[in-house]
Coordinates of C-alpha atoms and ligand atoms in Angstrom, one line a residue:
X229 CA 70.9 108.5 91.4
X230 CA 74.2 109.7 92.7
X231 CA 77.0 107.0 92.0
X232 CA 79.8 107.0 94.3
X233 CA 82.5 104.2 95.1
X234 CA 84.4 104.4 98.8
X235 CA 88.1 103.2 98.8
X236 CA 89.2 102.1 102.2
X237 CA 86.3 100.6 104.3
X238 CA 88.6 100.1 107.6
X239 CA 87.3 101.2 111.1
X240 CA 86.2 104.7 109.2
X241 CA 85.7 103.7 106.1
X242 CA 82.8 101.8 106.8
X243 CA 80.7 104.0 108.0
X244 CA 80.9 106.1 104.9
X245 CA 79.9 102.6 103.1
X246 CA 76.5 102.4 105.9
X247 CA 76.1 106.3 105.5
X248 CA 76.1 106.2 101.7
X249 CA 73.8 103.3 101.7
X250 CA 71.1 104.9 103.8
X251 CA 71.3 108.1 101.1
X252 CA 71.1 105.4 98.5
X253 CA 74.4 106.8 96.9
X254 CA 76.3 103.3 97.1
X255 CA 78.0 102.5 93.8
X256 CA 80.9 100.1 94.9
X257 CA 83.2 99.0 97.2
X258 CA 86.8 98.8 97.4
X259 CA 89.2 97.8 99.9
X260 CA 92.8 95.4 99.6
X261 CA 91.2 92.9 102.2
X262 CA 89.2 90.6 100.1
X263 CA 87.5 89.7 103.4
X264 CA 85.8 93.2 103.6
X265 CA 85.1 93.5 99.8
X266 CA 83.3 90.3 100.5
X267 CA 81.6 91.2 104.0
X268 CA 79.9 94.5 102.5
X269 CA 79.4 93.6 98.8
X270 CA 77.3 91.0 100.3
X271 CA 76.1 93.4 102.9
X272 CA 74.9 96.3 100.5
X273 CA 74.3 94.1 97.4
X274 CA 76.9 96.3 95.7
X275 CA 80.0 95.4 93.5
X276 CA 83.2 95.2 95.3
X277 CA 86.8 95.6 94.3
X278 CA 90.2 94.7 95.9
X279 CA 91.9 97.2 93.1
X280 CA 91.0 100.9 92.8
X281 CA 92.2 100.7 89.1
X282 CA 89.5 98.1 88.5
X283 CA 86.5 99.4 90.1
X284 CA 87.3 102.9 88.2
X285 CA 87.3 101.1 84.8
X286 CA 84.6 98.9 85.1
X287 CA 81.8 101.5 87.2
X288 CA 80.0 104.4 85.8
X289 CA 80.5 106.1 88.8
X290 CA 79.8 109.8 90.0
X291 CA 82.1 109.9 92.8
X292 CA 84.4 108.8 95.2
X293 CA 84.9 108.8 98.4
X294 CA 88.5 108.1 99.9
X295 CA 88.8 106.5 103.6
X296 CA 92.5 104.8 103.2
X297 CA 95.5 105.9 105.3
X298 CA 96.6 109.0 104.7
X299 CA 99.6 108.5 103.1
X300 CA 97.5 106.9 99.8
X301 CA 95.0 110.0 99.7
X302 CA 97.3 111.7 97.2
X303 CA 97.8 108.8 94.9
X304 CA 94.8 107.6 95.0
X305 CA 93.0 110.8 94.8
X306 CA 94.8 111.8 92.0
X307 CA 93.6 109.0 89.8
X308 CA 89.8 109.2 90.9
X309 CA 90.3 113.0 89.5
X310 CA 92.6 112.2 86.4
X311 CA 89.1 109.6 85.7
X312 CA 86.4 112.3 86.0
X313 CA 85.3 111.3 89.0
X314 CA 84.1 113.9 92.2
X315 CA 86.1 113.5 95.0
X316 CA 85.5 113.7 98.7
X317 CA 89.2 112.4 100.7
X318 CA 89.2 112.0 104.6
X319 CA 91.5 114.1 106.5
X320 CA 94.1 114.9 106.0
X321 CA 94.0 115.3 102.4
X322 CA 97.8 114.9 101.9
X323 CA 100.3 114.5 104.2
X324 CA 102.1 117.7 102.1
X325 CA 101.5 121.2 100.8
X326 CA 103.2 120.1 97.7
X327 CA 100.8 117.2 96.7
X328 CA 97.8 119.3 98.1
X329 CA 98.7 121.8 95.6
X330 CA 99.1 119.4 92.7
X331 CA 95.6 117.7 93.7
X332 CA 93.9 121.3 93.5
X333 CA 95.3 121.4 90.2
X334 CA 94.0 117.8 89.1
X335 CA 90.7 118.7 90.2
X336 CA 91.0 122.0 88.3
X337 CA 91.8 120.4 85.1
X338 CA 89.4 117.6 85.4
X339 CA 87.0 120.2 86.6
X340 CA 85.7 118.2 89.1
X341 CA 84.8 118.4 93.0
X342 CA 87.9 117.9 95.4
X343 CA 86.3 118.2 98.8
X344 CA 88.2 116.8 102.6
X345 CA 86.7 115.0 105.4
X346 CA 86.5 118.2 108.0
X347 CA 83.7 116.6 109.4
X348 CA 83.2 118.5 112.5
X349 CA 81.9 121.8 110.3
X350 CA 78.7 119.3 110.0
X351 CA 78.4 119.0 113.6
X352 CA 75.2 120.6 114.8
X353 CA 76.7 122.2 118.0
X354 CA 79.6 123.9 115.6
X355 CA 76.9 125.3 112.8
X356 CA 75.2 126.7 115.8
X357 CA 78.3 128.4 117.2
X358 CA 78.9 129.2 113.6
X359 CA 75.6 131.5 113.4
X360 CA 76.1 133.0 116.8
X361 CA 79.5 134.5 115.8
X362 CA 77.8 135.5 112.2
X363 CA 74.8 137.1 114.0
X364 CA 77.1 138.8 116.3
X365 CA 74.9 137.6 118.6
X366 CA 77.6 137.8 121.7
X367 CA 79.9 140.7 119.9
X368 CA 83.2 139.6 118.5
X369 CA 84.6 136.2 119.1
X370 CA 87.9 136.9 120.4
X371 CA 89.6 133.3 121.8
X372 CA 88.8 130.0 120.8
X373 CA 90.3 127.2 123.1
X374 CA 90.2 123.4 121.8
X375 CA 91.0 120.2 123.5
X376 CA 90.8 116.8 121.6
X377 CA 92.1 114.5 124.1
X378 CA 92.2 110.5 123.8
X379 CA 93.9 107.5 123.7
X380 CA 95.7 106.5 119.9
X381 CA 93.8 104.6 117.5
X382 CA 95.8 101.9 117.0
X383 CA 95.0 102.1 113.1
X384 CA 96.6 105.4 112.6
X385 CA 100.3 104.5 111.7
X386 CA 101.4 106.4 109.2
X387 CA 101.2 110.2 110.5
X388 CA 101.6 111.7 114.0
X389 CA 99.0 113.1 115.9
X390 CA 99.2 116.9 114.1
X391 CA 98.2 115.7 110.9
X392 CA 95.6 112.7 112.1
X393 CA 93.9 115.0 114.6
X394 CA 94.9 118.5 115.0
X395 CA 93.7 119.4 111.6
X396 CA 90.2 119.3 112.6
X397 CA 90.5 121.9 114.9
X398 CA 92.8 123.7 112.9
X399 CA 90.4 123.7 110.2
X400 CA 87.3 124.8 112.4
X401 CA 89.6 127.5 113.7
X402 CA 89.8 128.8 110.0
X403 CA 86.2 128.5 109.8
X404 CA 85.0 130.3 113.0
X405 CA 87.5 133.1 112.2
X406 CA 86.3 133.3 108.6
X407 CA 90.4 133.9 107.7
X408 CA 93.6 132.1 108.2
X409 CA 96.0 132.5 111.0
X410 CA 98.8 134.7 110.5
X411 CA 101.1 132.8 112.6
X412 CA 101.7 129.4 114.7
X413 CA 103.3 128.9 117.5
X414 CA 103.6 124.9 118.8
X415 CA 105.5 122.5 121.9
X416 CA 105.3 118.7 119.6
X417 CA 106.3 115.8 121.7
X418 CA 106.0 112.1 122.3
X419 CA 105.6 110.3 125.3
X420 CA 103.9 107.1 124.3
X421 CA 104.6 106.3 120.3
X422 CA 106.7 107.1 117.6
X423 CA 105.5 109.7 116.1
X424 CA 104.4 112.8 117.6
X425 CA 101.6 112.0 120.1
X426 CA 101.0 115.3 122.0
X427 CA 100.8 118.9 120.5
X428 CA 100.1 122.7 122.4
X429 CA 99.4 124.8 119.3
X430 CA 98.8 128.9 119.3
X431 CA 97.2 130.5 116.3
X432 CA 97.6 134.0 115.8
X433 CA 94.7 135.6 114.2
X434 CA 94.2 139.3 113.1
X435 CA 94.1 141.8 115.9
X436 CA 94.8 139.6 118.4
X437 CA 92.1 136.3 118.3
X438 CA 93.6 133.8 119.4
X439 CA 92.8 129.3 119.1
X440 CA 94.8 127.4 121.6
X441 CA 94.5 123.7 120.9
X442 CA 95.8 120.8 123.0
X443 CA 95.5 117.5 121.3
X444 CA 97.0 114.3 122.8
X445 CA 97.4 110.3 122.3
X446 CA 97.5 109.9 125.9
X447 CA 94.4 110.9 128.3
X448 CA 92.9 108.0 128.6
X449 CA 89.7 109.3 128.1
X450 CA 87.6 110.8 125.3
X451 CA 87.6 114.5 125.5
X452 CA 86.3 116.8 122.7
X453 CA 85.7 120.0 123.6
X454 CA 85.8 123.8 122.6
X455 CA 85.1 127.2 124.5
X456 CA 84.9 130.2 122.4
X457 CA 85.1 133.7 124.5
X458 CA 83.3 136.8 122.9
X459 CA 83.0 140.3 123.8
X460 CA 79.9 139.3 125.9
X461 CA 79.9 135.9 126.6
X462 CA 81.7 132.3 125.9
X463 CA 79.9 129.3 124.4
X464 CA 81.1 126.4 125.7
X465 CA 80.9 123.0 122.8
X466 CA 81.0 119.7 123.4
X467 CA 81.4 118.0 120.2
X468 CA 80.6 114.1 121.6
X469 CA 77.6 114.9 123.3
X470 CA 76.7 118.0 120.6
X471 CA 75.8 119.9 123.8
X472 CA 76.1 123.8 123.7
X473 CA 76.3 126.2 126.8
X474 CA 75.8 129.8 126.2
X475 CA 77.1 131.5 129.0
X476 CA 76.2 135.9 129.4
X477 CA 76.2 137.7 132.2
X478 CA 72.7 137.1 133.2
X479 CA 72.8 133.3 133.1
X480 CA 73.5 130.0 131.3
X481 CA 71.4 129.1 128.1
X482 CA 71.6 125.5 127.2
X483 CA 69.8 125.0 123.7
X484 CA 67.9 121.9 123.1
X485 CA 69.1 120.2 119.6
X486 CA 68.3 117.4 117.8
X487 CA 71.5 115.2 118.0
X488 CA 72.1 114.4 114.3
X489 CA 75.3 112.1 112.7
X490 CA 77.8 114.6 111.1
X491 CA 78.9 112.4 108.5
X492 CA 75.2 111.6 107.7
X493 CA 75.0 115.6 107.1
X494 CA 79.0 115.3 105.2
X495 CA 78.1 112.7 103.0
X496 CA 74.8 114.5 101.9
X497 CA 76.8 117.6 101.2
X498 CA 79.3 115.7 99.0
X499 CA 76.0 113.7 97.2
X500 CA 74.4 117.2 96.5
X501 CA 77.2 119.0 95.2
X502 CA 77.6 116.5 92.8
X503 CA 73.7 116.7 91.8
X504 CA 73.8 120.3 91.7
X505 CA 77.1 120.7 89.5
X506 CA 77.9 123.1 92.6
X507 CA 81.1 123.7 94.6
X508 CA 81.3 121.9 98.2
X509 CA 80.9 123.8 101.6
X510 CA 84.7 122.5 102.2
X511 CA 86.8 122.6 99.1
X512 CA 90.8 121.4 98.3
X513 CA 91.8 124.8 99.1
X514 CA 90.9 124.3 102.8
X515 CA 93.1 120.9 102.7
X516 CA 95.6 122.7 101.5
X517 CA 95.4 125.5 103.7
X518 CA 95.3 122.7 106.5
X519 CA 97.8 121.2 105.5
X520 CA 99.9 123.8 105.4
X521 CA 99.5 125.0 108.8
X522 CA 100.1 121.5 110.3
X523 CA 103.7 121.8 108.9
X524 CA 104.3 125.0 110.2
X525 CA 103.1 123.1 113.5
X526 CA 105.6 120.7 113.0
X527 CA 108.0 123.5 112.0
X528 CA 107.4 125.5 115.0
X529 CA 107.8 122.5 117.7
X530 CA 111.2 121.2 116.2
X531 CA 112.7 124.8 115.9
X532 CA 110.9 126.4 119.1
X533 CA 110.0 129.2 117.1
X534 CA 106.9 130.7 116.2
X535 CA 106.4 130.4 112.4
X536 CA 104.8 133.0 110.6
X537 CA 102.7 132.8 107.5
X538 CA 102.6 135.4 105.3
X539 CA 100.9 135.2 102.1
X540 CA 98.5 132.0 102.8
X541 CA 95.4 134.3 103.4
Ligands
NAD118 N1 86.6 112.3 109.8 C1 86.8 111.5 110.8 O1 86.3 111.7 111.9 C2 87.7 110.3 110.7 C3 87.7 109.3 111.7 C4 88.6 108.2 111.6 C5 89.4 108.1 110.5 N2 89.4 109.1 109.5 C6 90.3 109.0 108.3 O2 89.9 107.9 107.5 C7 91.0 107.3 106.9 C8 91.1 105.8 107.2 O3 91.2 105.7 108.6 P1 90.8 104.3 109.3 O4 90.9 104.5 110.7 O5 89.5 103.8 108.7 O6 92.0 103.3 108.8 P2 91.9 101.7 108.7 O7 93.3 101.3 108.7 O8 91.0 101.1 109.7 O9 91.3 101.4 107.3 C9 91.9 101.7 106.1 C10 91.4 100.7 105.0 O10 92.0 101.0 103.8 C11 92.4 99.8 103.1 N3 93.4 100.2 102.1 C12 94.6 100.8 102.3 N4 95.2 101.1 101.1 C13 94.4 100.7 100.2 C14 94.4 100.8 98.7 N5 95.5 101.3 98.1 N6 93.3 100.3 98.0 C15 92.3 99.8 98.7 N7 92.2 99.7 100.0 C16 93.2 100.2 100.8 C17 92.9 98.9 104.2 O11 92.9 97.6 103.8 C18 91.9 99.2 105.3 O12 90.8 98.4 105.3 C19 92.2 108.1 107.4 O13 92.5 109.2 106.5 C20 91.7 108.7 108.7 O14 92.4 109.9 109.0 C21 88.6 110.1 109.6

């Protein structure tokens, strides 16, 4: 069996702890609030912890999974690594390039898996885009065009809206391209919190492929979508509902799916790299990468420039 401990069992955090459970991977718990410790402890019949420290001396555990606020990933991540323990961190991984760098390095030494909560790569109706552009079923993809529109958790504190929720798309932006943008281009504001709470960002791609994404705190309802155009058609994803369209000149295709929980499919992924001493589908690399391209984000929408970034490919 395949040990692993979750840190952070918040509004996300817990349903890594139910997840891990059902794939009978649930070591321990650990959370500050004694109240939760207690609540899923009970729940699970597993050991809880209110400090990380603790539950890494006292378990033989395999792994760890990291669900805290983002601004604890890096220190907390670096001591589940530093302890020979696998790694899996929720997005962001760090809130820097500079700690992302120095976690890569962690897991390097510790040879051990570092691996980020990108969870929508595990969504069925992204895997299935996935093998249309690697089938070349609809020619080349040329634009991808993302809107992740809702109101604010009011959980999420402790980074703006770039770094809490942009990265997904940046990351499956990366992914559907198979490279990394050569330049960004972003308008950051905020209308309704402190932080940043709206972003309209451009990635420039090789010869001329394009994501646009528009992610914001404020429409009051829950919008996830993506359209991809190709040479010969656009695919239209809705990442709630997991619904594809496949639009071509002769029609519109709507495949019939399975609906399946994406961090059921994560969670697995983490749980058999571990088993099979392999690397993950997502590595630190792609944090890092992430990372990096939300501060040039950032970069770009308080100097109104496009940013360029040589040298990250
Ligand atoms: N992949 C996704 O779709 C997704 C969705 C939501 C949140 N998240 C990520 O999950 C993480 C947590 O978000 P959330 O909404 O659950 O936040 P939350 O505030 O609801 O929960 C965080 C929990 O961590 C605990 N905590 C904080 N510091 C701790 C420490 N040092 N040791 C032990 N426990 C500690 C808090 O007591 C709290 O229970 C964030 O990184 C967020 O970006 C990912």
């Amino acid at each position: 069996m395949v040990r692993i401990g979750v840190v952070g069992t918040g509004g996300w955090g817990k349903n890594h702890v139910r997840v891990l459970n059902e794939l009978d991977s649930l070591g321990a718990v650990c959370d500050m609030d004694s109240s939760k410790v207690e609540m899923y402890s009970k729940k699970y019949r597993v050991p809880g912890y209110t400090n990380f420290d603790e539950m890494l001396s006292k378990e033989e555990l395999d792994g760890v999974t990291i669900c805290t606020p983002a601004t604890t990933h890096f220190a907390l991540a670096s001591k589940s690594l530093s302890a020979g323990l696998n790694t899996f961190v929720e997005k962001p991984m760090t809130v820097s390039s500079e700690e992302a760098r120095k976690l890569i390095q962690i897991a390097n030494d510790s040879k051990k898996i570092l691996t980020v909560g990108f969870i929508e790569r595990f969504n069925p109706a992204i895997t299935e885009l996935k093998s249309i552009i690697d089938q070349g079923r609809l020619g080349d993809l040329i634009l991808l065009e993302f809107h992740r529109e809702n109101r604010r958790s009011n959980t999420i504190t402790d980074v703006g809206i770039v770094k809490d929720a942009s990265v997904h798309d940046i990351d499956t932006a990366r992914w559907l391209f198979g490279e990394e943008p050569d330049f960004v281009f972003a308008r950051v504001g905020s209308v309704k919190s402190e932080r940043e709470d709206f972003a309209a960002i451009l990635l420039g791609f090789s010869g001329e492929k394009t994501a646009f994404l528009t992610t914001n705190w404020v429409t009051p309802n829950r919008v996830r979508t993506l359209s991809a155009v190709f040479e010969n058609g656009v695919v239209e994803v809705d990442f709630v509902t997991q619904q594809t369209k496949i639009h071509q000149q002769d029609g519109t295709h709507i495949p019939t799916r399975q609906v399946q929980e994406p961090l059921m499919l994560e969670l697995r992924e983490f749980v058999s790299a571990i088993r099979d001493k392999r690397q993950p589908l997502i590595t630190g690399r792609d944090g890092l990468m992430v990372t990096q391209i939300a501060e040039a984000v950032l970069a770009s929408g308080s100097s109104g420039t496009p940013i360029f970034l040589g040298g990250s490919r």
